[in-house]
């Protein structure tokens, strides 16, 4: 281990929750893509579906980049709920999850992959009901009242 320290494998970590969440999202995506390949169900072609998909892909990517930039500039000194309200975090507590959702939804629309769209929506519900609850419990424990105030002020 670098730095001579040892890590507690039972330690609660937001990053561990994120890894599990992203891996679960990947599994749902692969299931959807596999079903699309084998079953070939398509949305009736309209001129708006592919451009809308590309728009969602672009918006989702931009949201993820913006969220990563904002989170790398998080200030832990004199912690208050305003410290959490940087970049897209002033609008949503989970911009990276929303960005990933938009990217996958955009992919499903742009490539007319019905099952990718369906499993992307299922993945969002799994993420919100399982992983976001775990992540927020860790953040509440780590940052206390400042995070609780932030959580009250930004609801989605």
mmCIF file of N, CA and C in Angstrom, residues 13-135:
data_model
loop_
_atom_site.group_PDB
_atom_site.id
_atom_site.type_symbol
_atom_site.label_atom_id
_atom_site.label_comp_id
_atom_site.label_asym_id
_atom_site.label_seq_id
_atom_site.Cartn_x
_atom_site.Cartn_y
_atom_site.Cartn_z
ATOM 1 N N UNK A 13 -17.571 3.978 1.778
ATOM 2 C CA UNK A 13 -16.950 4.848 0.802
ATOM 3 C C UNK A 13 -17.941 5.193 -0.297
ATOM 4 N N UNK A 14 -18.040 6.476 -0.585
ATOM 5 C CA UNK A 14 -18.879 6.924 -1.689
ATOM 6 C C UNK A 14 -18.360 6.324 -2.984
ATOM 7 N N UNK A 15 -17.058 6.241 -3.137
ATOM 8 C CA UNK A 15 -16.475 5.707 -4.366
ATOM 9 C C UNK A 15 -16.837 4.239 -4.564
ATOM 10 N N UNK A 16 -16.902 3.483 -3.494
ATOM 11 C CA UNK A 16 -17.302 2.072 -3.595
ATOM 12 C C UNK A 16 -18.760 1.970 -4.061
ATOM 13 N N UNK A 17 -19.614 2.830 -3.529
ATOM 14 C CA UNK A 17 -21.018 2.847 -3.955
ATOM 15 C C UNK A 17 -21.101 3.229 -5.429
ATOM 16 N N UNK A 18 -20.327 4.226 -5.842
ATOM 17 C CA UNK A 18 -20.326 4.644 -7.244
ATOM 18 C C UNK A 18 -19.894 3.511 -8.172
ATOM 19 N N UNK A 19 -18.858 2.788 -7.789
ATOM 20 C CA UNK A 19 -18.387 1.673 -8.617
ATOM 21 C C UNK A 19 -19.493 0.637 -8.775
ATOM 22 N N UNK A 20 -20.149 0.275 -7.673
ATOM 23 C CA UNK A 20 -21.231 -0.711 -7.753
ATOM 24 C C UNK A 20 -22.388 -0.190 -8.608
ATOM 25 N N UNK A 21 -22.702 1.078 -8.456
ATOM 26 C CA UNK A 21 -23.789 1.673 -9.218
ATOM 27 C C UNK A 21 -23.473 1.683 -10.711
ATOM 28 N N UNK A 22 -22.280 2.127 -11.066
ATOM 29 C CA UNK A 22 -21.901 2.195 -12.474
ATOM 30 C C UNK A 22 -21.810 0.793 -13.083
ATOM 31 N N UNK A 23 -21.324 -0.162 -12.319
ATOM 32 C CA UNK A 23 -21.246 -1.540 -12.815
ATOM 33 C C UNK A 23 -22.651 -2.091 -13.054
ATOM 34 N N UNK A 24 -23.574 -1.815 -12.142
ATOM 35 C CA UNK A 24 -24.958 -2.253 -12.308
ATOM 36 C C UNK A 24 -25.568 -1.603 -13.544
ATOM 37 N N UNK A 25 -25.310 -0.329 -13.746
ATOM 38 C CA UNK A 25 -25.796 0.370 -14.932
ATOM 39 C C UNK A 25 -25.233 -0.273 -16.196
ATOM 40 N N UNK A 26 -23.961 -0.629 -16.184
ATOM 41 C CA UNK A 26 -23.344 -1.299 -17.325
ATOM 42 C C UNK A 26 -24.038 -2.633 -17.614
ATOM 43 N N UNK A 27 -24.318 -3.403 -16.578
ATOM 44 C CA UNK A 27 -24.990 -4.699 -16.758
ATOM 45 C C UNK A 27 -26.367 -4.489 -17.391
ATOM 46 N N UNK A 28 -27.137 -3.514 -16.881
ATOM 47 C CA UNK A 28 -28.448 -3.228 -17.473
ATOM 48 C C UNK A 28 -28.302 -2.811 -18.940
ATOM 49 N N UNK A 29 -27.311 -1.991 -19.233
ATOM 50 C CA UNK A 29 -27.078 -1.558 -20.610
ATOM 51 C C UNK A 29 -26.779 -2.759 -21.504
ATOM 52 N N UNK A 30 -25.901 -3.652 -21.042
ATOM 53 C CA UNK A 30 -25.537 -4.818 -21.844
ATOM 54 C C UNK A 30 -26.722 -5.753 -22.062
ATOM 55 N N UNK A 31 -27.559 -5.911 -21.050
ATOM 56 C CA UNK A 31 -28.772 -6.724 -21.212
ATOM 57 C C UNK A 31 -29.663 -6.105 -22.285
ATOM 58 N N UNK A 32 -29.881 -4.783 -22.176
ATOM 59 C CA UNK A 32 -30.702 -4.089 -23.169
ATOM 60 C C UNK A 32 -30.124 -4.194 -24.570
ATOM 61 N N UNK A 33 -28.811 -3.994 -24.689
ATOM 62 C CA UNK A 33 -28.164 -4.071 -26.005
ATOM 63 C C UNK A 33 -28.272 -5.484 -26.569
ATOM 64 N N UNK A 34 -28.077 -6.477 -25.719
ATOM 65 C CA UNK A 34 -28.195 -7.864 -26.169
ATOM 66 C C UNK A 34 -29.600 -8.174 -26.670
ATOM 67 N N UNK A 35 -30.603 -7.741 -25.928
ATOM 68 C CA UNK A 35 -31.982 -7.959 -26.365
ATOM 69 C C UNK A 35 -32.274 -7.229 -27.666
ATOM 70 N N UNK A 36 -31.727 -6.028 -27.805
ATOM 71 C CA UNK A 36 -31.919 -5.290 -29.065
ATOM 72 C C UNK A 36 -31.278 -6.012 -30.239
ATOM 73 N N UNK A 37 -30.108 -6.585 -30.018
ATOM 74 C CA UNK A 37 -29.424 -7.306 -31.100
ATOM 75 C C UNK A 37 -30.226 -8.551 -31.499
ATOM 76 N N UNK A 38 -30.698 -9.299 -30.501
ATOM 77 C CA UNK A 38 -31.365 -10.567 -30.801
ATOM 78 C C UNK A 38 -32.830 -10.412 -31.196
ATOM 79 N N UNK A 39 -33.523 -9.420 -30.634
ATOM 80 C CA UNK A 39 -34.951 -9.286 -30.924
ATOM 81 C C UNK A 39 -35.257 -8.213 -31.964
ATOM 82 N N UNK A 40 -34.403 -7.220 -32.076
ATOM 83 C CA UNK A 40 -34.530 -6.220 -33.124
ATOM 84 C C UNK A 40 -35.781 -5.352 -33.078
ATOM 85 N N UNK A 41 -36.380 -5.176 -31.913
ATOM 86 C CA UNK A 41 -37.556 -4.314 -31.790
ATOM 87 C C UNK A 41 -37.134 -2.864 -32.012
ATOM 88 N N UNK A 42 -37.881 -2.144 -32.836
ATOM 89 C CA UNK A 42 -37.527 -0.768 -33.181
ATOM 90 C C UNK A 42 -38.688 0.186 -32.920
ATOM 91 N N UNK A 43 -38.348 1.438 -32.661
ATOM 92 C CA UNK A 43 -39.328 2.510 -32.587
ATOM 93 C C UNK A 43 -39.646 2.885 -34.032
ATOM 94 N N UNK A 44 -40.923 3.066 -34.370
ATOM 95 C CA UNK A 44 -41.215 3.479 -35.757
ATOM 96 C C UNK A 44 -40.409 4.738 -36.091
ATOM 97 N N UNK A 45 -39.736 4.692 -37.211
ATOM 98 C CA UNK A 45 -38.838 5.783 -37.604
ATOM 99 C C UNK A 45 -39.570 7.113 -37.716
ATOM 100 N N UNK A 46 -39.022 8.077 -37.038
ATOM 101 C CA UNK A 46 -39.441 9.467 -37.219
ATOM 102 C C UNK A 46 -38.165 10.279 -37.367
ATOM 103 N N UNK A 47 -38.293 11.418 -37.922
ATOM 104 C CA UNK A 47 -37.113 12.251 -38.184
ATOM 105 C C UNK A 47 -36.517 12.839 -36.915
ATOM 106 N N UNK A 48 -37.245 12.829 -35.805
ATOM 107 C CA UNK A 48 -36.792 13.508 -34.587
ATOM 108 C C UNK A 48 -36.035 12.586 -33.625
ATOM 109 N N UNK A 49 -36.203 11.264 -33.728
ATOM 110 C CA UNK A 49 -35.644 10.355 -32.724
ATOM 111 C C UNK A 49 -34.115 10.387 -32.692
ATOM 112 N N UNK A 50 -33.461 10.212 -33.814
ATOM 113 C CA UNK A 50 -31.994 10.197 -33.842
ATOM 114 C C UNK A 50 -31.395 11.543 -33.420
ATOM 115 N N UNK A 51 -31.893 12.680 -33.945
ATOM 116 C CA UNK A 51 -31.343 13.957 -33.481
ATOM 117 C C UNK A 51 -31.584 14.197 -31.981
ATOM 118 N N UNK A 52 -32.751 13.767 -31.469
ATOM 119 C CA UNK A 52 -33.011 13.906 -30.027
ATOM 120 C C UNK A 52 -32.015 13.057 -29.239
ATOM 121 N N UNK A 53 -31.749 11.855 -29.734
ATOM 122 C CA UNK A 53 -30.767 10.995 -29.078
ATOM 123 C C UNK A 53 -29.395 11.633 -29.035
ATOM 124 N N UNK A 54 -28.981 12.207 -30.140
ATOM 125 C CA UNK A 54 -27.675 12.886 -30.172
ATOM 126 C C UNK A 54 -27.660 14.092 -29.237
ATOM 127 N N UNK A 55 -28.796 14.775 -29.122
ATOM 128 C CA UNK A 55 -28.906 15.888 -28.175
ATOM 129 C C UNK A 55 -28.755 15.420 -26.734
ATOM 130 N N UNK A 56 -29.415 14.298 -26.391
ATOM 131 C CA UNK A 56 -29.288 13.741 -25.041
ATOM 132 C C UNK A 56 -27.857 13.278 -24.773
ATOM 133 N N UNK A 57 -27.228 12.645 -25.771
ATOM 134 C CA UNK A 57 -25.836 12.225 -25.622
ATOM 135 C C UNK A 57 -24.930 13.417 -25.317
ATOM 136 N N UNK A 58 -25.120 14.487 -26.061
ATOM 137 C CA UNK A 58 -24.304 15.689 -25.869
ATOM 138 C C UNK A 58 -24.577 16.335 -24.518
ATOM 139 N N UNK A 59 -25.845 16.485 -24.165
ATOM 140 C CA UNK A 59 -26.202 17.101 -22.888
ATOM 141 C C UNK A 59 -25.700 16.271 -21.713
ATOM 142 N N UNK A 60 -25.850 14.954 -21.807
ATOM 143 C CA UNK A 60 -25.387 14.079 -20.733
ATOM 144 C C UNK A 60 -23.887 14.147 -20.539
ATOM 145 N N UNK A 61 -23.157 14.153 -21.645
ATOM 146 C CA UNK A 61 -21.698 14.250 -21.571
ATOM 147 C C UNK A 61 -21.283 15.587 -20.950
ATOM 148 N N UNK A 62 -21.911 16.655 -21.384
ATOM 149 C CA UNK A 62 -21.594 17.982 -20.835
ATOM 150 C C UNK A 62 -21.899 18.038 -19.336
ATOM 151 N N UNK A 63 -23.004 17.438 -18.926
ATOM 152 C CA UNK A 63 -23.372 17.437 -17.507
ATOM 153 C C UNK A 63 -22.353 16.665 -16.673
ATOM 154 N N UNK A 64 -21.892 15.537 -17.179
ATOM 155 C CA UNK A 64 -20.877 14.749 -16.456
ATOM 156 C C UNK A 64 -19.580 15.538 -16.333
ATOM 157 N N UNK A 65 -19.136 16.145 -17.415
ATOM 158 C CA UNK A 65 -17.896 16.932 -17.385
ATOM 159 C C UNK A 65 -18.029 18.093 -16.412
ATOM 160 N N UNK A 66 -19.158 18.802 -16.450
ATOM 161 C CA UNK A 66 -19.408 19.931 -15.550
ATOM 162 C C UNK A 66 -19.406 19.465 -14.100
ATOM 163 N N UNK A 67 -20.047 18.341 -13.823
ATOM 164 C CA UNK A 67 -20.105 17.808 -12.454
ATOM 165 C C UNK A 67 -18.717 17.426 -11.962
ATOM 166 N N UNK A 68 -17.915 16.792 -12.824
ATOM 167 C CA UNK A 68 -16.565 16.408 -12.419
ATOM 168 C C UNK A 68 -15.700 17.638 -12.149
ATOM 169 N N UNK A 69 -15.827 18.652 -12.981
ATOM 170 C CA UNK A 69 -15.089 19.890 -12.762
ATOM 171 C C UNK A 69 -15.476 20.512 -11.422
ATOM 172 N N UNK A 70 -16.782 20.599 -11.158
ATOM 173 C CA UNK A 70 -17.259 21.204 -9.905
ATOM 174 C C UNK A 70 -16.826 20.393 -8.692
ATOM 175 N N UNK A 71 -16.868 19.070 -8.790
ATOM 176 C CA UNK A 71 -16.507 18.250 -7.627
ATOM 177 C C UNK A 71 -15.007 18.302 -7.341
ATOM 178 N N UNK A 72 -14.189 18.551 -8.352
ATOM 179 C CA UNK A 72 -12.749 18.663 -8.130
ATOM 180 C C UNK A 72 -12.370 19.999 -7.484
ATOM 181 N N UNK A 73 -13.308 20.924 -7.451
ATOM 182 C CA UNK A 73 -13.060 22.222 -6.833
ATOM 183 C C UNK A 73 -13.871 22.391 -5.546
ATOM 184 N N UNK A 74 -14.229 21.259 -4.923
ATOM 185 C CA UNK A 74 -14.983 21.274 -3.678
ATOM 186 C C UNK A 74 -14.097 21.773 -2.542
ATOM 187 N N UNK A 75 -14.592 22.746 -1.783
ATOM 188 C CA UNK A 75 -13.831 23.349 -0.683
ATOM 189 C C UNK A 75 -14.364 22.788 0.637
ATOM 190 N N UNK A 76 -13.481 22.122 1.398
ATOM 191 C CA UNK A 76 -13.898 21.498 2.653
ATOM 192 C C UNK A 76 -13.712 22.406 3.859
ATOM 193 N N UNK A 77 -13.063 23.567 3.674
ATOM 194 C CA UNK A 77 -12.844 24.494 4.777
ATOM 195 C C UNK A 77 -14.133 25.254 5.075
ATOM 196 N N UNK A 78 -14.379 25.538 6.356
ATOM 197 C CA UNK A 78 -15.574 26.279 6.777
ATOM 198 C C UNK A 78 -16.824 25.733 6.086
ATOM 199 N N UNK A 79 -17.048 24.450 6.244
ATOM 200 C CA UNK A 79 -18.101 23.744 5.530
ATOM 201 C C UNK A 79 -19.492 24.269 5.867
ATOM 202 N N UNK A 80 -20.247 24.581 4.821
ATOM 203 C CA UNK A 80 -21.655 24.954 4.952
ATOM 204 C C UNK A 80 -22.384 24.348 3.757
ATOM 205 N N UNK A 81 -23.710 24.449 3.767
ATOM 206 C CA UNK A 81 -24.465 23.856 2.653
ATOM 207 C C UNK A 81 -24.124 24.525 1.322
ATOM 208 N N UNK A 82 -23.623 25.752 1.348
ATOM 209 C CA UNK A 82 -23.254 26.443 0.117
ATOM 210 C C UNK A 82 -22.029 25.813 -0.560
ATOM 211 N N UNK A 83 -21.170 25.135 0.233
ATOM 212 C CA UNK A 83 -20.006 24.475 -0.351
ATOM 213 C C UNK A 83 -20.422 23.383 -1.345
ATOM 214 N N UNK A 84 -21.595 22.799 -1.119
ATOM 215 C CA UNK A 84 -22.077 21.721 -1.976
ATOM 216 C C UNK A 84 -22.768 22.247 -3.231
ATOM 217 N N UNK A 85 -23.119 23.512 -3.239
ATOM 218 C CA UNK A 85 -23.915 24.092 -4.324
ATOM 219 C C UNK A 85 -23.025 24.706 -5.402
ATOM 220 N N UNK A 86 -22.117 23.920 -5.944
ATOM 221 C CA UNK A 86 -21.220 24.380 -7.006
ATOM 222 C C UNK A 86 -21.632 23.727 -8.322
ATOM 223 N N UNK A 87 -21.520 24.463 -9.387
ATOM 224 C CA UNK A 87 -21.818 23.909 -10.700
ATOM 225 C C UNK A 87 -23.219 23.310 -10.760
ATOM 226 N N UNK A 88 -23.349 22.124 -11.340
ATOM 227 C CA UNK A 88 -24.673 21.517 -11.478
ATOM 228 C C UNK A 88 -25.256 21.032 -10.149
ATOM 229 N N UNK A 89 -24.420 20.974 -9.113
ATOM 230 C CA UNK A 89 -24.890 20.529 -7.801
ATOM 231 C C UNK A 89 -25.853 21.526 -7.168
ATOM 232 N N UNK A 90 -25.986 22.708 -7.738
ATOM 233 C CA UNK A 90 -26.975 23.659 -7.219
ATOM 234 C C UNK A 90 -28.367 23.299 -7.719
ATOM 235 N N UNK A 91 -28.439 22.443 -8.763
ATOM 236 C CA UNK A 91 -29.726 22.054 -9.349
ATOM 237 C C UNK A 91 -30.125 20.618 -8.996
ATOM 238 N N UNK A 92 -29.135 19.755 -8.838
ATOM 239 C CA UNK A 92 -29.390 18.355 -8.520
ATOM 240 C C UNK A 92 -28.253 17.819 -7.657
ATOM 241 N N UNK A 93 -28.597 16.937 -6.733
ATOM 242 C CA UNK A 93 -27.569 16.341 -5.887
ATOM 243 C C UNK A 93 -26.791 15.258 -6.637
ATOM 244 N N UNK A 94 -27.288 14.834 -7.790
ATOM 245 C CA UNK A 94 -26.685 13.706 -8.494
ATOM 246 C C UNK A 94 -26.496 13.976 -9.990
ATOM 247 N N UNK A 95 -25.741 15.008 -10.348
ATOM 248 C CA UNK A 95 -25.610 15.329 -11.776
ATOM 249 C C UNK A 95 -24.897 14.253 -12.589
ATOM 250 N N UNK A 96 -23.974 13.524 -11.995
ATOM 251 C CA UNK A 96 -23.280 12.484 -12.742
ATOM 252 C C UNK A 96 -24.233 11.346 -13.099
ATOM 253 N N UNK A 97 -25.081 10.963 -12.148
ATOM 254 C CA UNK A 97 -26.075 9.920 -12.443
ATOM 255 C C UNK A 97 -27.028 10.377 -13.542
ATOM 256 N N UNK A 98 -27.485 11.633 -13.455
ATOM 257 C CA UNK A 98 -28.391 12.157 -14.482
ATOM 258 C C UNK A 98 -27.684 12.234 -15.828
ATOM 259 N N UNK A 99 -26.405 12.626 -15.815
ATOM 260 C CA UNK A 99 -25.647 12.685 -17.058
ATOM 261 C C UNK A 99 -25.502 11.314 -17.690
ATOM 262 N N UNK A 100 -25.193 10.308 -16.879
ATOM 263 C CA UNK A 100 -25.070 8.941 -17.388
ATOM 264 C C UNK A 100 -26.411 8.461 -17.942
ATOM 265 N N UNK A 101 -27.494 8.779 -17.244
ATOM 266 C CA UNK A 101 -28.828 8.424 -17.721
ATOM 267 C C UNK A 101 -29.088 9.057 -19.088
ATOM 268 N N UNK A 102 -28.777 10.337 -19.238
ATOM 269 C CA UNK A 102 -28.998 11.023 -20.515
ATOM 270 C C UNK A 102 -28.136 10.442 -21.640
ATOM 271 N N UNK A 103 -26.899 10.090 -21.328
ATOM 272 C CA UNK A 103 -26.016 9.497 -22.331
ATOM 273 C C UNK A 103 -26.592 8.169 -22.822
ATOM 274 N N UNK A 104 -26.987 7.303 -21.888
ATOM 275 C CA UNK A 104 -27.510 5.997 -22.288
ATOM 276 C C UNK A 104 -28.860 6.114 -22.985
ATOM 277 N N UNK A 105 -29.707 7.006 -22.503
ATOM 278 C CA UNK A 105 -30.988 7.244 -23.160
ATOM 279 C C UNK A 105 -30.750 7.783 -24.572
ATOM 280 N N UNK A 106 -29.816 8.708 -24.693
ATOM 281 C CA UNK A 106 -29.467 9.258 -26.000
ATOM 282 C C UNK A 106 -28.947 8.194 -26.943
ATOM 283 N N UNK A 107 -28.121 7.305 -26.419
ATOM 284 C CA UNK A 107 -27.625 6.203 -27.242
ATOM 285 C C UNK A 107 -28.796 5.348 -27.735
ATOM 286 N N UNK A 108 -29.700 5.008 -26.813
ATOM 287 C CA UNK A 108 -30.853 4.189 -27.188
ATOM 288 C C UNK A 108 -31.714 4.847 -28.251
ATOM 289 N N UNK A 109 -31.911 6.140 -28.125
ATOM 290 C CA UNK A 109 -32.713 6.860 -29.120
ATOM 291 C C UNK A 109 -31.973 6.988 -30.453
ATOM 292 N N UNK A 110 -30.721 7.378 -30.402
ATOM 293 C CA UNK A 110 -29.954 7.607 -31.633
ATOM 294 C C UNK A 110 -29.814 6.330 -32.459
ATOM 295 N N UNK A 111 -29.690 5.185 -31.797
ATOM 296 C CA UNK A 111 -29.528 3.917 -32.502
ATOM 297 C C UNK A 111 -30.819 3.096 -32.535
ATOM 298 N N UNK A 112 -31.920 3.740 -32.141
ATOM 299 C CA UNK A 112 -33.238 3.099 -32.171
ATOM 300 C C UNK A 112 -33.201 1.735 -31.482
ATOM 301 N N UNK A 113 -32.677 1.734 -30.254
ATOM 302 C CA UNK A 113 -32.517 0.515 -29.468
ATOM 303 C C UNK A 113 -33.523 0.538 -28.311
ATOM 304 N N UNK A 114 -34.695 -0.052 -28.552
ATOM 305 C CA UNK A 114 -35.804 0.010 -27.599
ATOM 306 C C UNK A 114 -35.427 -0.567 -26.241
ATOM 307 N N UNK A 115 -34.762 -1.713 -26.230
ATOM 308 C CA UNK A 115 -34.439 -2.356 -24.960
ATOM 309 C C UNK A 115 -33.361 -1.585 -24.186
ATOM 310 N N UNK A 116 -32.463 -0.925 -24.899
ATOM 311 C CA UNK A 116 -31.498 -0.057 -24.215
ATOM 312 C C UNK A 116 -32.257 1.052 -23.486
ATOM 313 N N UNK A 117 -33.250 1.631 -24.135
ATOM 314 C CA UNK A 117 -34.053 2.690 -23.507
ATOM 315 C C UNK A 117 -34.779 2.145 -22.283
ATOM 316 N N UNK A 118 -35.433 0.994 -22.426
ATOM 317 C CA UNK A 118 -36.191 0.392 -21.314
ATOM 318 C C UNK A 118 -35.263 0.069 -20.145
ATOM 319 N N UNK A 119 -34.126 -0.568 -20.420
ATOM 320 C CA UNK A 119 -33.222 -0.949 -19.341
ATOM 321 C C UNK A 119 -32.473 0.246 -18.756
ATOM 322 N N UNK A 120 -32.326 1.314 -19.513
ATOM 323 C CA UNK A 120 -31.764 2.554 -18.967
ATOM 324 C C UNK A 120 -32.719 3.140 -17.929
ATOM 325 N N UNK A 121 -34.004 3.121 -18.212
ATOM 326 C CA UNK A 121 -35.007 3.627 -17.262
ATOM 327 C C UNK A 121 -35.056 2.739 -16.030
ATOM 328 N N UNK A 122 -35.010 1.428 -16.210
ATOM 329 C CA UNK A 122 -34.979 0.508 -15.063
ATOM 330 C C UNK A 122 -33.737 0.776 -14.225
ATOM 331 N N UNK A 123 -32.597 0.974 -14.880
ATOM 332 C CA UNK A 123 -31.349 1.247 -14.182
ATOM 333 C C UNK A 123 -31.447 2.525 -13.338
ATOM 334 N N UNK A 124 -32.119 3.544 -13.867
ATOM 335 C CA UNK A 124 -32.301 4.785 -13.109
ATOM 336 C C UNK A 124 -33.066 4.513 -11.815
ATOM 337 N N UNK A 125 -34.131 3.726 -11.888
ATOM 338 C CA UNK A 125 -34.907 3.419 -10.686
ATOM 339 C C UNK A 125 -34.105 2.594 -9.686
ATOM 340 N N UNK A 126 -33.318 1.647 -10.158
ATOM 341 C CA UNK A 126 -32.463 0.857 -9.262
ATOM 342 C C UNK A 126 -31.443 1.767 -8.589
ATOM 343 N N UNK A 127 -30.829 2.647 -9.369
ATOM 344 C CA UNK A 127 -29.842 3.577 -8.826
ATOM 345 C C UNK A 127 -30.466 4.455 -7.753
ATOM 346 N N UNK A 128 -31.639 5.025 -8.043
ATOM 347 C CA UNK A 128 -32.287 5.934 -7.090
ATOM 348 C C UNK A 128 -32.723 5.205 -5.823
ATOM 349 N N UNK A 129 -33.200 3.974 -5.934
ATOM 350 C CA UNK A 129 -33.725 3.284 -4.757
ATOM 351 C C UNK A 129 -32.654 2.582 -3.929
ATOM 352 N N UNK A 130 -31.553 2.208 -4.545
ATOM 353 C CA UNK A 130 -30.521 1.479 -3.797
ATOM 354 C C UNK A 130 -29.274 2.329 -3.575
ATOM 355 N N UNK A 131 -28.632 2.721 -4.655
ATOM 356 C CA UNK A 131 -27.302 3.321 -4.551
ATOM 357 C C UNK A 131 -27.316 4.757 -4.043
ATOM 358 N N UNK A 132 -28.278 5.557 -4.468
ATOM 359 C CA UNK A 132 -28.313 6.944 -3.996
ATOM 360 C C UNK A 132 -28.587 7.014 -2.506
ATOM 361 N N UNK A 133 -29.410 6.123 -1.985
ATOM 362 C CA UNK A 133 -29.666 6.095 -0.540
ATOM 363 C C UNK A 133 -28.378 5.770 0.219
ATOM 364 N N UNK A 134 -27.613 4.805 -0.283
ATOM 365 C CA UNK A 134 -26.339 4.456 0.359
ATOM 366 C C UNK A 134 -25.360 5.620 0.303
ATOM 367 N N UNK A 135 -25.253 6.227 -0.866
ATOM 368 C CA UNK A 135 -24.325 7.339 -1.038
ATOM 369 C C UNK A 135 -24.674 8.500 -0.114
#
